[in-house]
């Protein structure tokens, strides 16, 4: 959302004083900008450009331990390096500011070889000369509908919670939908001055199958004649306060009640504006505006339903300036669709529908770079989020006066795809609880993240002791993340469904924004070094046990290792106050069986059967967790004849082990242990990047290479470890193979909500429905 800032003198080409963001926070990284695109509508301008952003990354490099005995030396060194990140910027503002904005861009545009700006929208011709004069760029106009479809495909493919259903008066008005892995085919209803109905079958195949001259322009034009109100937003404001029943003739006005034989309820509109012909009275502007809105929305809704049925499509998206995130229009469209399809088709709206044209125009201009070959992710640190509440609650914000919206998309290093083992990718929902629909949980977790902020700032500064300006950057991080949390408290739908995962990811984005790529790097380094010293002793003690005792000890060791999570305040407080707290103490903290969720007996019985072909293990924390918990467990699987794929984060998040760190750790453990050494040598133990940089796990956005390995190895067991990956996400994930979800509950509030206590254990072994030999023990349902 727009942040308050000091006003700057207009003589330096700053924004008008009514704009609530300083220009350098709107048009970011202009010094490296290239490939511009612009979409100019009747009242809003949307600008797009590509930039390269220099940012710090944490790199680890193994020391050479072959020359001499270096037992007390660190296993690896940590260095901060500069890398370039590709970023897409999209900015939306009112046309009134276009000249001022172009002036600012002209004055700050350096290091660019761009000669052309792609343009679309009805206003592109009107402002063509101004753009060419100010920016010295040739305006190249693109087809509006092609741009719209390209933009729609892009956001549906790259932003998981892009589409939503609008539910008026619900605790969260916005019910975000999981995007189907295959986004095609769909129907796009674009409501501008008129209505265009487009059937989209693939990236480049679409056709306009219908339309209407009765659209947003009709509402605006007739509304202006009826109410003398010239502004579109003001007209909607009037409609939100009106009672259409004062103007419209209902079924009960004609028949005295419902018309049962035809299935028509009494409250159904029989004739829009029907009462105005016979009533001898003046009608209020509000009532006439509401009646008009219903009339046009119902007409569009019925058209959309007819075309959806004609082409056998169930995914129907609505966009265009008539929608623009207005609750009143979204509600009337939703009601109309539900009525005419009897609930079989949902009206879907898009978080970024206002950007579709400019995104498409940008993609047309960047075709030589083939941006669609990459995966992109929304940068929460630089994006405004969805701006909406009811116009009754916030009319000034609804008018958007002087407000700039921003969307930033970062190019990801890895192409992301679904895990092939998801039972039904189209119904997979990563997150266990949607905080936007659970007010109690939302308030708790927002408070929790605010309380943890001091500790994160402290660790961020400590991770860069040689950089004196680190403290200043850390305070900027604090301010930005706190502002994001305050925004989400009032607008929990701003970035899609609000979840613990999105709160964690937003924090990581803000840390990276201020060049803190790995605040826990030194903690991880120290804990890895310490845990390695005990690895051989841990393995030896396990080998002295009977087979049956060892299986339980391995699980208990893995769970005890998972206690060492610096992301959990209850644990970080203990680790900071008692540095001697170790593996054996963690085992004693675990609850005794029966655990909170306990299907260990089924797992133990399964181990008596044939070995799994290949196990995919999503690992969690560095230090004791990975070295003394995970590796002994993996070692046992290898000894059974099971191949193992260890999937770890591509980039840092909290104290989670990264792929680079895991490579070094595995190399060192292999030097100590012949079982691990031979498995690595024979390619029975493989390390892959997950493609994630989150403490949680979205199985629909994983590294394409990982998906390929899963298929090639015929993976038949998935193990997910940790609170972030197995509780906050994937607790209900259904897989087409056996799965094991393990975690220790390190948050007393969550433990209490699940009916347990701090350090309660979740051990959840599941088989796909068609292979389930026994009934699982009772598994508590996560409250929603």
XYZ file of C-alpha atoms in Angstrom:
784
model
C 0.000 0.000 0.000
C 1.066 3.556 -0.443
C 3.329 4.759 2.347
C 3.529 8.250 3.777
C 6.547 10.262 2.683
C 7.913 13.762 2.815
C 6.774 16.132 0.091
C 9.398 17.193 -2.376
C 9.612 20.462 -4.281
C 7.887 20.176 -7.677
C 10.731 21.955 -9.411
C 12.788 18.771 -9.225
C 10.161 16.843 -11.182
C 8.822 15.134 -8.077
C 5.278 13.846 -7.944
C 2.360 16.054 -7.101
C 2.027 16.638 -3.361
C -1.151 14.536 -3.220
C 0.785 11.406 -4.202
C 1.674 9.351 -1.178
C 4.853 7.654 -2.377
C 8.170 9.297 -3.244
C 8.959 8.780 -6.943
C 12.116 6.742 -6.321
C 9.956 4.194 -4.471
C 7.525 4.042 -7.399
C 9.904 3.912 -10.374
C 12.556 1.683 -8.837
C 15.836 0.682 -10.511
C 15.273 3.068 -13.411
C 19.013 3.427 -13.919
C 19.059 -0.125 -15.336
C 15.656 -0.046 -17.040
C 14.991 -1.241 -20.556
C 12.161 -2.587 -22.703
C 9.331 -0.240 -21.767
C 5.636 -0.852 -22.385
C 2.601 1.296 -21.597
C -1.148 0.713 -21.495
C -3.235 3.885 -21.403
C -6.938 3.549 -20.683
C -9.658 6.138 -20.206
C -8.531 7.100 -16.692
C -5.519 4.950 -15.729
C -2.041 4.512 -17.166
C -0.076 1.302 -16.621
C 3.677 1.358 -17.244
C 6.002 -1.648 -17.462
C 9.761 -2.014 -17.702
C 12.480 -4.573 -17.175
C 15.488 -3.911 -14.963
C 18.482 -5.714 -13.546
C 18.839 -5.373 -9.791
C 22.167 -5.819 -8.042
C 21.757 -7.687 -4.778
C 23.854 -9.610 -2.291
C 23.854 -13.405 -2.126
C 25.458 -15.602 0.510
C 27.910 -18.137 -0.911
C 29.562 -21.028 0.915
C 32.839 -22.601 -0.201
C 34.416 -25.686 1.278
C 37.872 -25.415 2.814
C 40.505 -27.889 1.673
C 40.741 -30.407 4.531
C 43.106 -32.830 2.802
C 46.450 -31.133 3.449
C 46.469 -31.456 7.261
C 44.305 -32.281 10.208
C 41.863 -29.416 10.452
C 39.311 -30.821 12.859
C 38.875 -27.524 14.681
C 38.726 -25.392 11.537
C 35.332 -24.375 10.078
C 33.960 -26.753 7.475
C 33.350 -23.967 4.986
C 33.718 -20.245 4.574
C 30.884 -17.781 3.982
C 31.174 -14.855 1.609
C 28.801 -12.189 0.356
C 28.833 -11.724 -3.409
C 26.997 -9.410 -5.766
C 24.653 -10.913 -8.345
C 22.235 -9.474 -10.876
C 18.546 -10.272 -10.642
C 16.089 -9.768 -13.512
C 12.955 -7.934 -12.390
C 9.753 -6.765 -14.078
C 8.164 -3.545 -12.782
C 4.529 -2.598 -13.341
C 3.161 0.744 -12.132
C -0.427 1.983 -12.311
C -1.447 5.628 -11.871
C -4.117 8.095 -12.931
C -3.742 9.723 -16.349
C -3.621 13.127 -14.651
C -0.048 12.321 -13.533
C 1.265 11.006 -16.848
C 3.308 14.084 -17.824
C 4.910 14.406 -14.376
C 5.763 10.696 -14.379
C 7.288 10.852 -17.855
C 9.434 13.791 -16.727
C 10.724 11.831 -13.759
C 11.524 8.800 -15.931
C 13.313 10.974 -18.499
C 15.510 12.555 -15.812
C 16.474 9.216 -14.263
C 16.708 7.004 -17.314
C 20.370 6.166 -17.851
C 22.305 3.170 -19.144
C 19.529 2.128 -21.523
C 19.748 1.245 -25.188
C 15.965 1.060 -25.538
C 14.651 2.836 -28.654
C 11.024 1.666 -28.664
C 8.157 1.639 -26.180
C 5.365 -0.862 -26.784
C 1.944 0.698 -26.315
C -1.616 -0.550 -26.061
C -4.980 0.734 -24.838
C -7.351 3.350 -26.208
C -5.261 6.261 -24.913
C -2.020 5.166 -26.598
C -2.809 7.231 -29.685
C -3.831 10.276 -27.632
C -0.542 10.393 -25.703
C 1.735 9.136 -28.486
C 3.338 12.515 -29.219
C 3.839 13.332 -25.538
C 5.573 9.989 -24.875
C 7.863 10.300 -27.880
C 8.755 13.879 -26.983
C 9.461 13.209 -23.304
C 11.237 9.845 -23.489
C 12.743 10.078 -26.995
C 11.346 6.590 -27.642
C 9.346 5.511 -30.685
C 5.818 4.364 -29.772
C 5.027 0.959 -31.296
C 1.322 0.138 -30.860
C 0.285 -3.467 -30.143
C -3.105 -5.140 -30.584
C -5.101 -4.595 -27.402
C -6.783 -7.999 -27.258
C -3.556 -9.916 -27.914
C -1.856 -8.021 -25.098
C -4.773 -8.683 -22.759
C -4.634 -12.457 -23.339
C -0.830 -12.643 -23.053
C -0.997 -10.739 -19.774
C -3.772 -12.957 -18.426
C -1.857 -16.139 -19.290
C 1.272 -14.745 -17.607
C -0.355 -13.922 -14.257
C -2.336 -17.180 -14.145
C 0.836 -19.166 -14.779
C 3.156 -17.319 -12.393
C 1.051 -16.036 -9.476
C -0.496 -18.942 -7.512
C -3.274 -16.907 -5.834
C -4.119 -14.730 -8.796
C -7.794 -15.649 -9.209
C -10.457 -15.206 -6.554
C -14.168 -15.532 -5.938
C -15.849 -12.531 -4.309
C -18.126 -13.284 -1.339
C -19.878 -10.216 0.029
C -20.139 -9.847 3.833
C -17.839 -12.840 4.477
C -15.025 -12.453 7.027
C -12.755 -12.426 4.008
C -14.542 -11.144 0.915
C -11.833 -12.645 -1.295
C -11.693 -16.440 -1.639
C -8.552 -17.164 -3.592
C -8.494 -20.119 -5.946
C -5.625 -22.455 -6.588
C -4.636 -22.068 -10.230
C -5.053 -25.281 -12.208
C -1.695 -26.593 -13.517
C -3.125 -26.349 -17.037
C -4.636 -22.876 -17.245
C -6.381 -23.557 -20.598
C -9.089 -23.373 -21.812
C -10.910 -20.461 -20.229
C -13.353 -17.669 -21.044
C -12.307 -14.047 -20.469
C -15.109 -11.505 -20.168
C -13.502 -8.119 -20.713
C -15.879 -5.350 -19.659
C -14.674 -2.018 -20.942
C -16.913 0.470 -22.714
C -18.608 -2.556 -24.240
C -18.127 -6.269 -23.565
C -15.805 -8.680 -25.373
C -16.054 -12.412 -24.716
C -12.858 -14.256 -25.591
C -12.295 -17.998 -25.602
C -8.633 -18.799 -24.856
C -7.417 -22.273 -25.808
C -3.621 -21.958 -25.634
C -0.818 -19.425 -25.349
C -1.376 -18.160 -28.904
C -4.849 -19.479 -29.752
C -7.845 -17.377 -28.842
C -10.909 -15.922 -30.521
C -13.554 -13.362 -29.743
C -16.655 -15.527 -29.627
C -19.116 -12.797 -28.703
C -19.752 -9.501 -27.023
C -22.204 -6.717 -26.335
C -22.463 -2.961 -26.741
C -23.980 -2.818 -23.249
C -21.008 -2.583 -20.900
C -19.110 -0.237 -18.611
C -19.581 2.700 -20.980
C -23.336 2.133 -20.878
C -23.349 2.188 -17.086
C -21.221 5.332 -17.035
C -23.173 7.115 -19.787
C -26.683 6.300 -18.628
C -25.614 6.852 -15.029
C -24.358 10.338 -15.888
C -27.665 11.159 -17.583
C -29.741 9.850 -14.676
C -27.700 11.205 -11.754
C -25.657 14.088 -13.274
C -22.603 12.356 -11.764
C -19.651 12.387 -14.172
C -17.038 10.303 -12.288
C -17.201 6.528 -12.639
C -16.075 5.858 -9.048
C -18.632 8.318 -7.674
C -21.356 6.553 -9.638
C -20.372 3.257 -8.046
C -20.314 4.958 -4.676
C -23.920 6.037 -5.231
C -24.880 2.511 -6.311
C -23.373 1.005 -3.157
C -25.793 3.096 -1.044
C -28.917 2.572 -3.188
C -31.939 0.273 -2.965
C -32.784 -1.081 -6.423
C -36.182 -2.357 -5.230
C -37.428 1.248 -5.108
C -36.964 1.467 -8.899
C -37.082 -2.131 -10.176
C -40.308 -4.084 -10.524
C -40.014 -7.456 -8.766
C -41.912 -10.696 -9.406
C -43.893 -10.171 -6.185
C -44.912 -6.684 -7.363
C -46.725 -8.364 -10.261
C -47.946 -11.642 -8.750
C -48.133 -10.770 -5.051
C -45.438 -13.318 -4.264
C -43.326 -15.944 -5.994
C -44.299 -17.578 -9.300
C -43.879 -21.164 -8.132
C -44.702 -23.019 -11.352
C -41.872 -21.207 -13.154
C -39.492 -21.386 -10.202
C -39.328 -17.606 -9.824
C -38.907 -16.183 -6.315
C -40.778 -13.046 -5.309
C -37.601 -10.983 -4.878
C -36.432 -11.600 -8.444
C -36.238 -8.561 -10.748
C -39.039 -8.832 -13.293
C -38.396 -5.455 -14.942
C -35.409 -3.163 -14.463
C -36.641 0.419 -13.848
C -40.188 -1.015 -14.102
C -41.600 1.115 -11.269
C -40.367 4.371 -12.751
C -42.994 4.287 -15.492
C -45.987 4.218 -13.125
C -44.805 5.682 -9.819
C -45.603 9.340 -9.347
C -42.495 10.283 -7.389
C -38.852 11.273 -7.682
C -36.258 8.499 -7.380
C -32.969 9.022 -5.559
C -29.692 9.052 -7.455
C -28.486 6.160 -5.296
C -31.497 3.965 -6.143
C -31.280 4.695 -9.877
C -27.523 3.963 -9.912
C -28.103 0.649 -8.106
C -30.895 -0.368 -10.500
C -28.705 0.489 -13.483
C -25.776 -1.514 -12.076
C -28.013 -4.555 -11.574
C -29.475 -4.260 -15.052
C -26.124 -4.184 -16.815
C -24.448 -6.758 -14.543
C -27.337 -9.203 -14.999
C -27.185 -8.770 -18.753
C -23.416 -9.401 -18.800
C -23.772 -12.326 -16.389
C -26.383 -14.041 -18.537
C -24.287 -13.526 -21.673
C -21.242 -14.989 -19.939
C -23.237 -18.040 -18.810
C -24.644 -18.683 -22.255
C -21.208 -18.539 -23.881
C -19.671 -20.688 -21.126
C -22.323 -23.357 -21.750
C -22.058 -23.044 -25.515
C -18.305 -23.721 -25.367
C -18.471 -26.112 -22.390
C -16.176 -23.985 -20.200
C -16.262 -23.710 -16.398
C -13.426 -21.231 -15.858
C -14.767 -17.735 -16.502
C -12.593 -14.720 -15.643
C -13.870 -11.140 -15.555
C -11.747 -8.059 -16.153
C -11.815 -4.553 -17.572
C -12.312 -1.076 -16.115
C -15.914 -1.904 -15.136
C -14.506 -4.357 -12.546
C -11.324 -2.648 -11.282
C -11.614 -4.422 -7.933
C -14.870 -2.638 -7.042
C -16.840 -4.719 -4.513
C -20.193 -3.499 -5.843
C -19.549 -4.654 -9.404
C -17.910 -7.911 -8.319
C -20.894 -8.744 -6.117
C -23.504 -8.044 -8.784
C -21.572 -10.051 -11.413
C -21.136 -12.926 -8.931
C -24.834 -12.941 -8.046
C -25.794 -12.961 -11.711
C -23.469 -15.858 -12.595
C -24.660 -17.913 -9.610
C -28.283 -17.329 -10.548
C -28.053 -18.176 -14.232
C -25.826 -21.274 -13.797
C -27.447 -22.450 -10.540
C -23.996 -22.355 -8.952
C -22.300 -24.573 -11.563
C -19.975 -21.777 -12.763
C -18.130 -19.355 -10.497
C -17.336 -15.767 -11.442
C -13.550 -15.479 -11.123
C -11.738 -12.166 -10.753
C -8.024 -11.397 -10.977
C -5.831 -9.613 -8.447
C -3.861 -7.912 -11.208
C -6.507 -7.537 -13.893
C -5.609 -3.858 -14.281
C -2.106 -4.830 -15.428
C -3.003 -7.434 -18.062
C -2.666 -5.111 -21.072
C 0.684 -3.651 -20.090
C 2.081 -7.078 -19.126
C 1.037 -8.388 -22.535
C 2.524 -5.380 -24.341
C 5.785 -5.867 -22.448
C 5.894 -9.576 -23.331
C 5.367 -8.722 -27.008
C 8.364 -6.404 -26.847
C 10.521 -8.971 -25.065
C 9.778 -11.972 -27.282
C 13.426 -12.297 -28.349
C 14.296 -13.088 -24.691
C 11.389 -15.555 -24.440
C 10.330 -14.579 -20.896
C 7.817 -17.434 -20.813
C 10.656 -19.957 -20.660
C 11.275 -18.812 -17.077
C 9.228 -18.955 -13.916
C 8.535 -15.645 -12.185
C 7.555 -14.830 -8.623
C 5.843 -11.808 -7.086
C 8.211 -9.694 -4.979
C 6.078 -8.814 -1.966
C 8.619 -6.216 -0.809
C 8.006 -4.067 -3.904
C 4.341 -4.801 -4.682
C 1.328 -2.870 -3.432
C -1.027 -5.803 -3.163
C -4.760 -5.848 -3.790
C -6.322 -2.549 -2.728
C -9.863 -3.081 -1.680
C -12.419 -2.923 1.013
C -16.018 -1.964 0.642
C -16.470 1.588 -0.692
C -18.665 2.221 2.343
C -15.687 1.534 4.593
C -13.002 3.418 2.717
C -14.311 5.757 0.009
C -11.106 7.795 -0.208
C -9.036 4.730 -0.895
C -11.625 3.421 -3.345
C -11.319 6.638 -5.359
C -7.576 5.905 -5.586
C -6.847 9.604 -5.673
C -3.114 10.219 -5.764
C -2.296 6.548 -5.229
C 0.192 4.512 -7.213
C -0.113 0.730 -7.378
C 2.993 -1.348 -8.022
C 3.638 -4.948 -8.981
C 7.136 -6.433 -9.152
C 7.962 -9.855 -10.539
C 11.391 -11.454 -10.099
C 12.781 -13.981 -12.563
C 13.515 -17.210 -10.716
C 16.706 -19.144 -11.320
C 14.820 -22.404 -11.710
C 11.798 -23.285 -13.827
C 9.068 -24.446 -11.444
C 6.579 -27.281 -12.010
C 4.278 -29.594 -10.022
C 5.597 -32.526 -8.035
C 4.619 -35.459 -10.308
C 3.468 -37.427 -7.239
C 0.595 -35.091 -6.315
C -2.574 -37.172 -6.395
C -4.619 -34.360 -7.964
C -2.598 -31.216 -8.801
C -5.766 -29.242 -9.569
C -7.114 -29.643 -6.020
C -3.782 -29.350 -4.162
C -3.709 -26.502 -1.626
C -0.288 -26.056 0.020
C -1.393 -24.155 3.113
C -3.152 -25.793 6.028
C -4.917 -22.726 7.436
C -6.073 -19.637 5.535
C -5.540 -16.780 7.989
C -7.719 -14.423 5.930
C -10.696 -16.627 6.906
C -9.626 -17.265 10.514
C -9.589 -13.986 12.441
C -8.294 -15.474 15.691
C -5.391 -17.267 14.040
C -4.658 -14.207 11.886
C -4.345 -11.890 14.866
C -2.142 -14.360 16.732
C 0.318 -14.915 13.878
C 0.543 -11.220 12.994
C 1.340 -10.507 16.651
C 3.835 -13.385 16.633
C 5.729 -11.995 13.624
C 5.759 -8.491 15.109
C 7.162 -9.856 18.384
C 9.903 -11.747 16.523
C 11.026 -8.668 14.587
C 13.622 -7.477 17.115
C 15.341 -10.859 17.020
C 15.412 -10.932 13.207
C 16.908 -7.419 13.085
C 19.533 -8.406 15.661
C 20.551 -11.516 13.710
C 20.602 -9.622 10.406
C 23.119 -7.113 11.816
C 25.177 -9.885 13.456
C 25.450 -11.725 10.119
C 27.387 -8.793 8.613
C 29.784 -7.609 11.387
C 32.244 -6.100 8.904
C 29.684 -3.777 7.320
C 29.061 -0.682 9.479
C 25.954 0.358 7.518
C 24.256 -2.993 8.296
C 22.464 -1.535 11.335
C 20.932 1.243 9.217
C 19.771 -1.239 6.568
C 18.341 -3.489 9.275
C 16.231 -0.622 10.617
C 14.919 0.042 7.102
C 14.012 -3.642 6.889
C 12.208 -3.394 10.237
C 10.202 -0.374 9.058
C 9.212 -1.974 5.770
C 8.229 -5.355 7.174
C 6.300 -3.773 10.045
C 4.412 -1.673 7.491
C 3.590 -4.843 5.525
C 2.260 -6.515 8.679
C 0.101 -3.484 9.477
C -1.265 -3.539 5.927
C -2.073 -7.241 6.191
C -3.848 -6.706 9.500
C -6.329 -4.394 7.720
C -6.225 -6.040 4.294
C -5.375 -9.718 4.792
C -6.176 -10.437 1.130
C -3.529 -8.017 -0.211
C -1.210 -10.732 -1.603
C -3.673 -13.578 -2.021
C -4.549 -15.959 0.796
C -2.856 -14.850 4.004
C -0.963 -17.775 5.526
C 2.002 -18.411 7.797
C 3.920 -19.210 4.594
C 3.115 -15.841 3.000
C 4.127 -14.011 6.197
C 7.457 -15.868 6.219
C 8.003 -15.282 2.497
C 7.214 -11.574 2.813
C 9.821 -11.333 5.571
C 12.430 -13.079 3.389
C 11.629 -10.710 0.493
C 12.065 -7.673 2.751
C 15.364 -9.014 4.132
C 16.654 -9.500 0.591
C 15.431 -6.025 -0.339
C 17.928 -4.584 2.162
C 20.737 -7.019 1.313
C 20.410 -9.503 4.140
C 20.382 -12.704 2.082
C 21.239 -15.079 4.938
C 20.951 -13.664 8.495
C 21.453 -17.135 10.011
C 24.601 -18.007 8.015
C 27.003 -17.876 10.962
C 24.604 -19.758 13.252
C 24.277 -22.508 10.627
C 28.052 -22.653 10.142
C 28.677 -23.026 13.883
C 25.957 -25.659 14.376
C 27.074 -27.692 11.344
C 30.646 -27.771 12.622
C 29.490 -28.842 16.086
C 27.070 -31.567 14.921
C 29.636 -33.181 12.607
C 31.831 -34.006 15.607
C 29.089 -36.273 17.006
C 27.991 -37.994 13.772
C 30.131 -41.128 14.059
C 29.270 -41.563 17.732
C 25.537 -41.260 16.917
C 25.811 -43.896 14.152
C 27.796 -46.257 16.388
C 25.216 -46.079 19.186
C 22.420 -46.808 16.673
C 24.246 -49.844 15.267
C 24.490 -51.337 18.758
C 20.683 -51.511 18.994
C 18.453 -54.335 17.798
C 16.688 -53.774 14.468
C 13.390 -52.998 16.166
C 14.943 -50.612 18.706
C 16.935 -48.898 15.978
C 13.879 -48.064 13.864
C 12.273 -46.210 16.751
C 15.559 -44.562 17.773
C 16.014 -43.269 14.214
C 12.559 -41.684 14.207
C 13.069 -40.240 17.687
C 16.463 -38.862 16.640
C 14.980 -37.264 13.543
C 12.248 -35.615 15.620
C 14.750 -34.435 18.239
C 16.884 -32.919 15.486
C 13.853 -31.051 14.214
C 13.603 -29.230 17.544
C 16.615 -27.109 16.487
C 14.663 -24.506 14.569
C 15.679 -20.856 14.989
C 12.417 -19.818 13.340
C 10.498 -20.943 16.453
C 10.721 -18.390 19.270
C 10.296 -21.021 21.995
C 13.412 -22.765 20.640
C 15.516 -19.702 19.779
C 15.011 -18.387 23.341
C 16.360 -21.675 24.743
C 19.289 -21.815 22.306
C 20.303 -18.232 23.068
C 20.039 -18.592 26.855
C 21.565 -22.092 26.975
C 24.178 -22.678 24.257
C 24.877 -26.145 25.749
C 21.356 -27.355 24.889
C 22.032 -30.368 22.672
C 20.735 -33.489 20.972
C 20.129 -35.551 24.126
C 18.319 -32.670 25.850
C 16.095 -32.304 22.782
C 15.174 -36.003 22.947
C 14.095 -35.545 26.547
C 11.866 -32.602 25.515
C 9.811 -34.783 23.173
C 6.489 -36.085 24.421
C 6.225 -39.805 25.078
C 4.072 -42.004 22.872
C 1.269 -41.994 22.019
C 2.116 -38.805 20.169
C -0.348 -36.111 19.147
C -0.499 -37.696 15.685
C 0.903 -41.198 15.875
C 0.975 -43.736 13.041
C 4.420 -45.070 13.915
C 3.102 -48.630 14.320
C 1.911 -48.647 10.677
C 5.285 -47.308 9.548
C 7.083 -49.966 11.566
C 4.944 -52.718 9.991
C 5.685 -51.299 6.548
C 9.428 -51.507 7.242
C 9.070 -55.285 7.643
C 7.999 -55.417 3.994
C 10.061 -54.915 0.816
C 12.233 -51.784 0.572
C 10.994 -48.715 -1.239
C 12.453 -48.116 -4.671
C 13.312 -44.442 -4.024
C 12.585 -41.974 -1.218
C 12.322 -38.228 -1.814
C 13.206 -36.410 1.431
C 12.424 -32.684 1.832
C 14.880 -31.660 4.547
C 14.592 -28.801 7.031
C 17.199 -27.301 9.360
C 20.987 -27.149 9.364
C 23.132 -28.498 12.193
C 21.826 -31.244 14.486
C 18.650 -31.695 12.428
C 20.280 -32.596 9.106
C 23.454 -34.234 10.487
C 22.319 -36.213 13.554
C 18.634 -36.559 12.641
C 18.260 -36.890 8.878
C 21.510 -38.576 7.804
C 21.241 -41.578 10.157
C 17.638 -42.064 8.967
C 18.757 -41.792 5.333
C 21.636 -44.183 6.030
C 19.149 -46.826 7.225
C 17.037 -46.413 4.081
C 20.157 -46.854 1.945
C 21.096 -50.007 3.859
C 17.597 -51.363 3.111
C 18.266 -50.918 -0.605
C 16.250 -47.704 -1.069
C 17.677 -44.926 -3.215
C 17.380 -41.492 -1.594
C 16.932 -38.020 -3.092
C 17.575 -35.178 -0.628
C 15.735 -31.993 -1.649
C 16.873 -28.781 0.029
C 16.268 -25.076 -0.476
C 17.893 -23.350 -3.433
C 18.334 -20.145 -1.400
C 18.543 -19.366 2.333
C 15.526 -19.091 4.627
C 15.923 -18.974 8.421
C 18.367 -21.720 9.506
C 17.193 -24.178 6.832
C 20.007 -26.019 5.086
C 20.604 -24.914 1.494
C 21.642 -27.123 -1.389
C 25.149 -25.617 -1.449
C 25.614 -26.255 2.278
C 24.219 -29.772 1.954
C 26.716 -30.606 -0.802
C 29.596 -29.736 1.542
C 28.051 -31.555 4.518
C 27.429 -34.705 2.467
C 30.995 -34.686 1.186
C 32.325 -34.463 4.760
C 29.962 -37.161 6.096
C 30.869 -39.438 3.176
C 34.519 -39.130 4.199
C 33.544 -40.430 7.655
C 30.993 -43.085 6.704
C 31.419 -45.860 4.077
C 27.644 -46.329 3.671
C 27.135 -42.690 2.647
C 30.345 -42.715 0.619
C 29.349 -45.715 -1.507
C 25.800 -44.384 -1.948
C 27.133 -41.081 -3.282
C 29.648 -42.846 -5.513
C 27.020 -45.220 -6.928
C 24.451 -42.428 -7.376
C 22.066 -44.004 -4.883
C 22.147 -40.821 -2.804
C 21.345 -37.717 -4.850
C 21.152 -34.072 -3.807
C 18.794 -31.744 -5.679
C 17.522 -28.205 -5.271
C 13.850 -27.856 -4.394
C 13.624 -24.519 -6.231
C 12.323 -22.931 -3.019
C 13.667 -20.147 -0.830
C 10.961 -20.492 1.821
C 10.770 -22.182 5.227
C 7.536 -23.748 3.922
C 6.920 -25.914 0.863
C 4.656 -25.525 -2.156
C 4.618 -28.847 -4.015
C 3.121 -27.140 -7.081
C 6.209 -24.931 -7.551
C 9.268 -27.169 -7.500
C 12.443 -27.219 -9.560
C 11.827 -28.888 -12.932
C 15.070 -30.875 -12.508
C 13.741 -32.305 -9.226
C 10.507 -33.378 -10.950
C 12.576 -35.146 -13.612
C 14.635 -37.025 -11.001
C 11.433 -38.100 -9.199
C 10.103 -39.628 -12.427
C 13.380 -41.255 -13.472
C 13.915 -42.895 -10.052
C 10.298 -44.168 -9.829
C 9.980 -42.529 -6.418
C 7.504 -44.353 -4.170
C 8.042 -42.622 -0.798
C 7.959 -38.901 0.023
C 9.236 -37.707 3.417
C 8.448 -34.160 4.527
C 10.058 -32.873 7.699
C 9.489 -29.822 9.853
C 6.739 -27.522 11.064
C 6.913 -25.219 8.045
C 6.826 -27.975 5.416
C 4.650 -30.600 7.121
C 2.308 -28.615 9.423
C 1.875 -25.060 8.091
C 1.947 -26.553 4.591
C 1.182 -30.034 3.215
C -0.549 -31.416 6.313
C -3.459 -32.408 4.069
C -1.488 -32.920 0.839
C -2.552 -36.134 -0.910
C 0.134 -38.008 -2.816
C -0.044 -40.910 -5.235
C 2.624 -42.791 -3.257
C 3.421 -43.465 0.398
C 4.293 -40.421 2.472
C 5.737 -39.617 5.865
C 5.148 -36.227 7.489
C 7.090 -35.529 10.662
C 7.389 -32.470 12.864
C 7.698 -31.276 16.432
C 5.202 -28.542 17.390
C 7.431 -25.720 18.661
C 4.687 -23.142 19.155
C 2.539 -23.413 22.304
C -0.466 -21.609 20.753
C -0.555 -23.977 17.770
C 0.014 -27.007 20.012
C -2.898 -25.945 22.207
C -5.112 -25.478 19.160
C -4.284 -28.998 18.008
C -5.038 -30.404 21.433
C -1.408 -30.931 22.395
C 1.376 -29.085 24.174
C 4.773 -27.605 23.381
C 7.063 -30.213 21.744
C 4.137 -32.463 20.811
C 4.972 -34.802 17.953
C 3.268 -35.240 14.593
C 4.191 -38.525 12.912
C 1.849 -39.074 9.993
C 2.435 -42.075 7.718
C -0.009 -42.292 4.824
C -0.588 -44.595 1.900
C -2.534 -43.686 -1.247
C -6.213 -44.723 -0.947
C -5.959 -47.618 -3.400
C -3.064 -49.188 -1.451
C -4.177 -48.645 2.140
C -3.981 -52.003 3.945
C -5.105 -50.855 7.404
C -7.110 -48.069 8.971
C -4.888 -45.296 10.233
C -5.085 -44.178 13.828
C -7.216 -41.146 14.508
C -5.531 -38.076 13.029
C -6.678 -34.717 14.467
C -8.140 -32.280 11.996
C -6.299 -28.971 11.756
C -8.707 -26.160 12.756
C -9.530 -23.781 9.916
